[in-house]
Amino acid sequence: MSKNDVVKVIGIFPLLSEQYRAYFPAGQIVLKHGEHKRVNHGFGVVHILAEHKADLTRFGLSHDEIGVTLYVEMILQSGAKIFSEFSDVRGNHRPMIVYSRIGTVVLERKEVEGESVYSVVTAFGRTSPRGTQIGTMPQKNKSTQ
């Protein structure tokens, strides 16, 4: 499996307007197979398994692709708050989604064939947000479950 292979489409990121100092277009949220380079460097399932097995264990989830997928889905619930630190000087701001009782998912946006796609960089147990709240996760519908 290639590092950029999509394991699952997890949901839809909502359109968030420029009132938050940046434009966050709507797009699919995907979990990729990923890679782990070193501590705090990597993305996707492989990276989450390399660094955050304790968070999976805390919720009784398996240490595999299925466990990681379930963990990310637990965090990306309807109503979960979306934050951004607005720390990238080039404007490539990473949204981070916090579901307060579960943890945090960090996303990265890319343009793929003219569409915005948000890829899961990592997921971990921190429940205190950083940055400014810019929105909330929308209600899931049958096509994104």
GROMACS .gro file of C-alpha atoms in nm, residues 14 30 57 78 95:
model
    5
   14PRO     CA    1  -1.742   2.256   0.621
   30VAL     CA    2  -0.962   1.147   0.423
   57THR     CA    3  -0.557   0.167   2.416
   78SER     CA    4  -2.095   1.633   1.465
   95PRO     CA    5  -0.729   2.323   1.100
   0.00000   0.00000   0.00000
